[in-house]
Amino acid sequence: MLRLFGSLVLFAAALLVATPARVLAQPIAIVGGRVHPVSGPVIENGTVIIDGGRITAVGASVPLPVGARVVDAKGKWVTPGLVNALTTLGLSEVDAVASTNDASAQGEAGIAAALRAWDGLNPASVLWTPARNEGVTSVVAVPTGGLIAGQAAFVDTLGETRVALVRRAPVAMVANLTATTAEAKSRGDLLMRLRQLLDDARTYGLKKVAFERAATRHFVVSHIHLEALQPVLAGKLPLLVAVDRAADIQSLLDLAKDYRLRVIVQGGAEAWRVAPALAAAKVPVLVSALDNIPGSFDALGTRQENAALLRRAGVPVVITAGAIETFNVRNVKQHAGNAVAYGLPWDEALRAVTLAPAEAFGVADTVGSLAVGKAANVVVWSGDPFEFSTRAEHVYVRGVEHVERSRQDLLSDRYKTPGRE
Amino acid sequence: MSSAILLLWLAQPATAQTPPKPPAAPATTPPTPAKEETKEPDPGKGGLSVPRDDPFPSTYKAPVSPPFAIRNATLLTAAGPVIPNGTILVRDGRIVAIGATVDVPAGTTIIDAGGKFVTPGIIDDHSHLGVYAAPGVDASSDGNEATKPNTADVWAEHSVWPQDPQFPRNLAGGVTTLQVLPGSANLFGGRSVVLKVVPGRTAQDMKFPGALYGLKMACGENPKRVYAKSGPSTRMGNVAGYRAAWIQAEQYRRKWDKYLAEKDKAEKKGSAPDRDLTNETLAEVLRGNILVHNHCYRADEMAQMIDIANEFGYKIRSFHHVVEGYKIADRLAAAGIAASIWADWGGFKMEALDGVKANAAILQGAGARAIIHSDDPSGSQRLNQEAAKAMAAGAAIGLPVAPADAIKWLTINPAWALGLDDKIGSLEAGKNADLVLWSGDPFSVYTRTDKVWIDGVLRYDRSAPDTRWRTDFELGFVPAEAR
């Protein structure tokens, strides 16, 4: 897409990539755009200054730093980079090819709390670029499978190493309470297992010394999993729980109260039916904005107004691309737009794919809005970011604009002239 | 990965876990021991293998609807340029006039579109509604007869559950016609059925009158994975399987055509050949009475399927999924084979690895007949949005597609793929009045359907929620607000 800016920009970008130090040395001034900081009101004809990988100024009248590279954003929209909070980006290349899947662990009876998803993160995946080129600057990379899948990471979409990609990890412990998961025979069974696990983890936490002397009772899983659950019990690490049925969400809220857990609901097909309880408990909900099919007996009340109804009730809403995405991480935009079509105010939709996920996963201090001091994850759009016809013209991840044709682009380029052999 | 995609490549969770049954016995039964019979038994109608037979006839009847006209509409006709401020006149379920100026008889009900868009009803030529109904439970998993590689004998309509709550949601998405296909586990998956997206107590109540059947075929990974133990377990095994089946089918066709041509002649005394449902479906393809819909991802495999079709003298009407269609867009155009594709799916298995969003635009640019299909109950409701993604991807590589052309991906092109382009798919006088009134530009993410007509009957009206179609299943189970 950035090809439109001609070879000069590409040449400059190549230089930037080749010498990142120089990139960071030169401030970038995005001027004249319609700036949506998310953390504040819209600024028409606003300026965003990026320096040293961070946002150093946002406003209507901001002096340009000496030597700044000026990006003319007249007629453009400037927003924080988008976040897709439910992905296996970097953890899975080809879904049907097991050797390329790194999102799950064998675990013990459906428990893999110690799995650190970011251990399997692949910086060389070809799927970072299409996500980034369409304005997604961060994702939550989640482990999958079992009752407790493991630990998720908040990841930026540009980085040459695993360590460089990760913004913060862990940001959540991933669990699944939909009736079809794990080896559980019923929802009571699922909750029983979860309580048993949490009780064991709590006991383990209190009796580590005794455990090492083999002077504790038997625990359901190995100590590595019990150890990994300590931050969850301490209320420091949220439990991200896939759950759809209204009654199950209520059960989760009860459990969270009993164990003083921080929880995030994922999916939440019927969350709108318990919106006041979710709001009171300040529990964020990750929702699709396209689902309207009663696809399971857990999700009979699925409706597209879910996001709007939850937000109206005061629930923190995070919009994802529905299912755990890899190839189409980029479609978080489409979901945000559909949420608007089904009643969510536009500003709230933008928040739901930027600041809201940053807040839910505890990284809002460094990312999620256009605010001074935050990492410069910034996108300049040709128009409304949720519209299909809009292009992400400049995408900055930590202040770096990495211009790169994706593998999909290269294939299209190769074959766009008919009859090529 | 969405459950829908899983559904695709797992073929069918319930049966995928079951070991495939041993290879089926030869499809034809042993010859009748004619000697022992004293007289020729009357085979009855069910004993005859008759071309264009219709044993499960449509019982669809459009209710009588008063004439109406939509005025002041932006008409995306799928038959020419956009008509701004256009009028469309509907009578007896048909479009009787359309254009910038239309004489509307006095007394006709007038709907002022206020500049909003009207398009033909959306046609999804790749659906599994009714055969993979919601909720998705094993008991309703009826889309893949994954018991042997050739199940050309099964008919999707015998799996269609008319109370699938996905139907009314599809209608609300502007979809007026669906081709429901068997799944892709098998080399030959069975017959498709074309449905109108209307309430019915039976599948026959929904069947599109006069529509041809389709035959679902599948290339590549799915059959060879499902039958890995009993075969085919390779792509070359797949191809051997297609060819062996066509050889049998051609023999069957000759035998029956000969018998049928001679049976009424006085001198004809021979007994009727054995009827076989598998060969009957394939023979109908060879006669040109059933259209082939071939699930195939890779460019090289599509080329081989075209050669097989040429070898046995049948035509492939449309490839489906066609993730690599853009690599052979010129050849698809030359062969006159439609390409039914997703806008942006790819990467989920090896044969889908090279999926690109510009597929539709490149196909269009090469003069091929591109179709945006869904293979997914969610995507099917928003094919307009899928088309919009494909338009944007085309523009990004210098292949812009105008709205007047992009609308064809969802309407007249799939109508052609179903052999129904003389009845539906465009806003032209004489066509069925399958219409969608949109709240705005159908290629905007913010646009919703306001009204949907099928055969001139208002079937969906967003402003009248109490009139909305609720399936039997939904009563009591699905809260009224969620319909």
PDB file of N, CA and C in Angstrom, chain A residues 245-283:
ATOM      1  N   ARG A 245     -22.241 -18.593  28.111  1.00  0.00           N
ATOM      2  CA  ARG A 245     -23.596 -18.590  28.664  1.00  0.00           C
ATOM      3  C   ARG A 245     -23.691 -17.602  29.828  1.00  0.00           C
ATOM      4  N   ALA A 246     -24.793 -16.888  29.882  1.00  0.00           N
ATOM      5  CA  ALA A 246     -24.964 -15.870  30.920  1.00  0.00           C
ATOM      6  C   ALA A 246     -24.762 -16.466  32.308  1.00  0.00           C
ATOM      7  N   ALA A 247     -25.351 -17.629  32.564  1.00  0.00           N
ATOM      8  CA  ALA A 247     -25.237 -18.246  33.889  1.00  0.00           C
ATOM      9  C   ALA A 247     -23.795 -18.622  34.201  1.00  0.00           C
ATOM     10  N   ASP A 248     -23.058 -19.028  33.182  1.00  0.00           N
ATOM     11  CA  ASP A 248     -21.648 -19.392  33.396  1.00  0.00           C
ATOM     12  C   ASP A 248     -20.813 -18.148  33.683  1.00  0.00           C
ATOM     13  N   ILE A 249     -21.170 -17.049  33.037  1.00  0.00           N
ATOM     14  CA  ILE A 249     -20.458 -15.799  33.315  1.00  0.00           C
ATOM     15  C   ILE A 249     -20.697 -15.409  34.774  1.00  0.00           C
ATOM     16  N   GLN A 250     -21.951 -15.592  35.204  1.00  0.00           N
ATOM     17  CA  GLN A 250     -22.268 -15.299  36.607  1.00  0.00           C
ATOM     18  C   GLN A 250     -21.467 -16.211  37.540  1.00  0.00           C
ATOM     19  N   SER A 251     -21.354 -17.482  37.190  1.00  0.00           N
ATOM     20  CA  SER A 251     -20.546 -18.411  37.999  1.00  0.00           C
ATOM     21  C   SER A 251     -19.101 -17.944  38.067  1.00  0.00           C
ATOM     22  N   LEU A 252     -18.608 -17.463  36.943  1.00  0.00           N
ATOM     23  CA  LEU A 252     -17.223 -16.980  36.906  1.00  0.00           C
ATOM     24  C   LEU A 252     -17.060 -15.767  37.825  1.00  0.00           C
ATOM     25  N   LEU A 253     -18.049 -14.876  37.785  1.00  0.00           N
ATOM     26  CA  LEU A 253     -17.974 -13.689  38.652  1.00  0.00           C
ATOM     27  C   LEU A 253     -17.989 -14.114  40.128  1.00  0.00           C
ATOM     28  N   ASP A 254     -18.791 -15.116  40.431  1.00  0.00           N
ATOM     29  CA  ASP A 254     -18.841 -15.618  41.809  1.00  0.00           C
ATOM     30  C   ASP A 254     -17.482 -16.207  42.218  1.00  0.00           C
ATOM     31  N   LEU A 255     -16.928 -16.983  41.315  1.00  0.00           N
ATOM     32  CA  LEU A 255     -15.622 -17.592  41.585  1.00  0.00           C
ATOM     33  C   LEU A 255     -14.555 -16.516  41.787  1.00  0.00           C
ATOM     34  N   ALA A 256     -14.606 -15.511  40.923  1.00  0.00           N
ATOM     35  CA  ALA A 256     -13.627 -14.421  41.018  1.00  0.00           C
ATOM     36  C   ALA A 256     -13.730 -13.721  42.367  1.00  0.00           C
ATOM     37  N   LYS A 257     -14.970 -13.596  42.835  1.00  0.00           N
ATOM     38  CA  LYS A 257     -15.177 -12.953  44.134  1.00  0.00           C
ATOM     39  C   LYS A 257     -14.611 -13.836  45.254  1.00  0.00           C
ATOM     40  N   ASP A 258     -14.920 -15.114  45.177  1.00  0.00           N
ATOM     41  CA  ASP A 258     -14.457 -16.052  46.208  1.00  0.00           C
ATOM     42  C   ASP A 258     -12.931 -16.057  46.330  1.00  0.00           C
ATOM     43  N   TYR A 259     -12.276 -16.056  45.195  1.00  0.00           N
ATOM     44  CA  TYR A 259     -10.812 -16.195  45.203  1.00  0.00           C
ATOM     45  C   TYR A 259     -10.096 -14.854  45.002  1.00  0.00           C
ATOM     46  N   ARG A 260     -10.874 -13.796  44.939  1.00  0.00           N
ATOM     47  CA  ARG A 260     -10.323 -12.450  44.703  1.00  0.00           C
ATOM     48  C   ARG A 260      -9.444 -12.422  43.449  1.00  0.00           C
ATOM     49  N   LEU A 261     -10.001 -12.952  42.374  1.00  0.00           N
ATOM     50  CA  LEU A 261      -9.279 -12.982  41.100  1.00  0.00           C
ATOM     51  C   LEU A 261      -9.685 -11.789  40.256  1.00  0.00           C
ATOM     52  N   ARG A 262      -8.780 -11.349  39.428  1.00  0.00           N
ATOM     53  CA  ARG A 262      -9.153 -10.420  38.352  1.00  0.00           C
ATOM     54  C   ARG A 262      -9.486 -11.285  37.146  1.00  0.00           C
ATOM     55  N   VAL A 263     -10.620 -11.032  36.549  1.00  0.00           N
ATOM     56  CA  VAL A 263     -10.963 -11.835  35.373  1.00  0.00           C
ATOM     57  C   VAL A 263     -11.302 -10.948  34.180  1.00  0.00           C
ATOM     58  N   ILE A 264     -11.086 -11.511  33.013  1.00  0.00           N
ATOM     59  CA  ILE A 264     -11.512 -10.917  31.741  1.00  0.00           C
ATOM     60  C   ILE A 264     -12.349 -11.984  31.045  1.00  0.00           C
ATOM     61  N   VAL A 265     -13.492 -11.602  30.545  1.00  0.00           N
ATOM     62  CA  VAL A 265     -14.340 -12.551  29.823  1.00  0.00           C
ATOM     63  C   VAL A 265     -13.972 -12.530  28.344  1.00  0.00           C
ATOM     64  N   GLN A 266     -13.810 -13.699  27.772  1.00  0.00           N
ATOM     65  CA  GLN A 266     -13.542 -13.789  26.336  1.00  0.00           C
ATOM     66  C   GLN A 266     -14.715 -14.467  25.636  1.00  0.00           C
ATOM     67  N   GLY A 267     -15.180 -13.846  24.567  1.00  0.00           N
ATOM     68  CA  GLY A 267     -16.332 -14.397  23.844  1.00  0.00           C
ATOM     69  C   GLY A 267     -17.613 -13.794  24.379  1.00  0.00           C
ATOM     70  N   GLY A 268     -18.038 -14.291  25.513  1.00  0.00           N
ATOM     71  CA  GLY A 268     -19.165 -13.683  26.215  1.00  0.00           C
ATOM     72  C   GLY A 268     -20.386 -13.488  25.343  1.00  0.00           C
ATOM     73  N   ALA A 269     -20.769 -14.542  24.615  1.00  0.00           N
ATOM     74  CA  ALA A 269     -21.899 -14.421  23.686  1.00  0.00           C
ATOM     75  C   ALA A 269     -23.137 -13.843  24.370  1.00  0.00           C
ATOM     76  N   GLU A 270     -23.383 -14.261  25.603  1.00  0.00           N
ATOM     77  CA  GLU A 270     -24.576 -13.788  26.310  1.00  0.00           C
ATOM     78  C   GLU A 270     -24.235 -12.760  27.385  1.00  0.00           C
ATOM     79  N   ALA A 271     -23.073 -12.163  27.277  1.00  0.00           N
ATOM     80  CA  ALA A 271     -22.635 -11.204  28.305  1.00  0.00           C
ATOM     81  C   ALA A 271     -23.639 -10.064  28.468  1.00  0.00           C
ATOM     82  N   TRP A 272     -24.290  -9.680  27.366  1.00  0.00           N
ATOM     83  CA  TRP A 272     -25.255  -8.567  27.440  1.00  0.00           C
ATOM     84  C   TRP A 272     -26.363  -8.842  28.448  1.00  0.00           C
ATOM     85  N   ARG A 273     -26.622 -10.128  28.711  1.00  0.00           N
ATOM     86  CA  ARG A 273     -27.701 -10.464  29.651  1.00  0.00           C
ATOM     87  C   ARG A 273     -27.269 -10.274  31.112  1.00  0.00           C
ATOM     88  N   VAL A 274     -25.974 -10.190  31.354  1.00  0.00           N
ATOM     89  CA  VAL A 274     -25.484  -9.970  32.719  1.00  0.00           C
ATOM     90  C   VAL A 274     -24.602  -8.724  32.766  1.00  0.00           C
ATOM     91  N   ALA A 275     -24.917  -7.782  31.889  1.00  0.00           N
ATOM     92  CA  ALA A 275     -24.081  -6.579  31.772  1.00  0.00           C
ATOM     93  C   ALA A 275     -23.940  -5.820  33.090  1.00  0.00           C
ATOM     94  N   PRO A 276     -25.020  -5.611  33.850  1.00  0.00           N
ATOM     95  CA  PRO A 276     -24.852  -4.865  35.098  1.00  0.00           C
ATOM     96  C   PRO A 276     -23.878  -5.546  36.065  1.00  0.00           C
ATOM     97  N   ALA A 277     -23.941  -6.862  36.164  1.00  0.00           N
ATOM     98  CA  ALA A 277     -23.031  -7.581  37.061  1.00  0.00           C
ATOM     99  C   ALA A 277     -21.589  -7.446  36.589  1.00  0.00           C
ATOM    100  N   LEU A 278     -21.386  -7.512  35.279  1.00  0.00           N
ATOM    101  CA  LEU A 278     -20.036  -7.352  34.731  1.00  0.00           C
ATOM    102  C   LEU A 278     -19.517  -5.940  34.994  1.00  0.00           C
ATOM    103  N   ALA A 279     -20.410  -4.978  34.824  1.00  0.00           N
ATOM    104  CA  ALA A 279     -20.013  -3.584  35.053  1.00  0.00           C
ATOM    105  C   ALA A 279     -19.653  -3.375  36.527  1.00  0.00           C
ATOM    106  N   ALA A 280     -20.470  -3.920  37.411  1.00  0.00           N
ATOM    107  CA  ALA A 280     -20.222  -3.748  38.842  1.00  0.00           C
ATOM    108  C   ALA A 280     -18.885  -4.369  39.233  1.00  0.00           C
ATOM    109  N   ALA A 281     -18.564  -5.499  38.617  1.00  0.00           N
ATOM    110  CA  ALA A 281     -17.315  -6.183  38.945  1.00  0.00           C
ATOM    111  C   ALA A 281     -16.141  -5.625  38.143  1.00  0.00           C
ATOM    112  N   LYS A 282     -16.425  -4.633  37.286  1.00  0.00           N
ATOM    113  CA  LYS A 282     -15.390  -4.013  36.435  1.00  0.00           C
ATOM    114  C   LYS A 282     -14.621  -5.076  35.618  1.00  0.00           C
ATOM    115  N   VAL A 283     -15.362  -6.009  35.089  1.00  0.00           N
ATOM    116  CA  VAL A 283     -14.747  -7.090  34.309  1.00  0.00           C
ATOM    117  C   VAL A 283     -14.794  -6.739  32.830  1.00  0.00           C
TER     118      VAL A 283
END
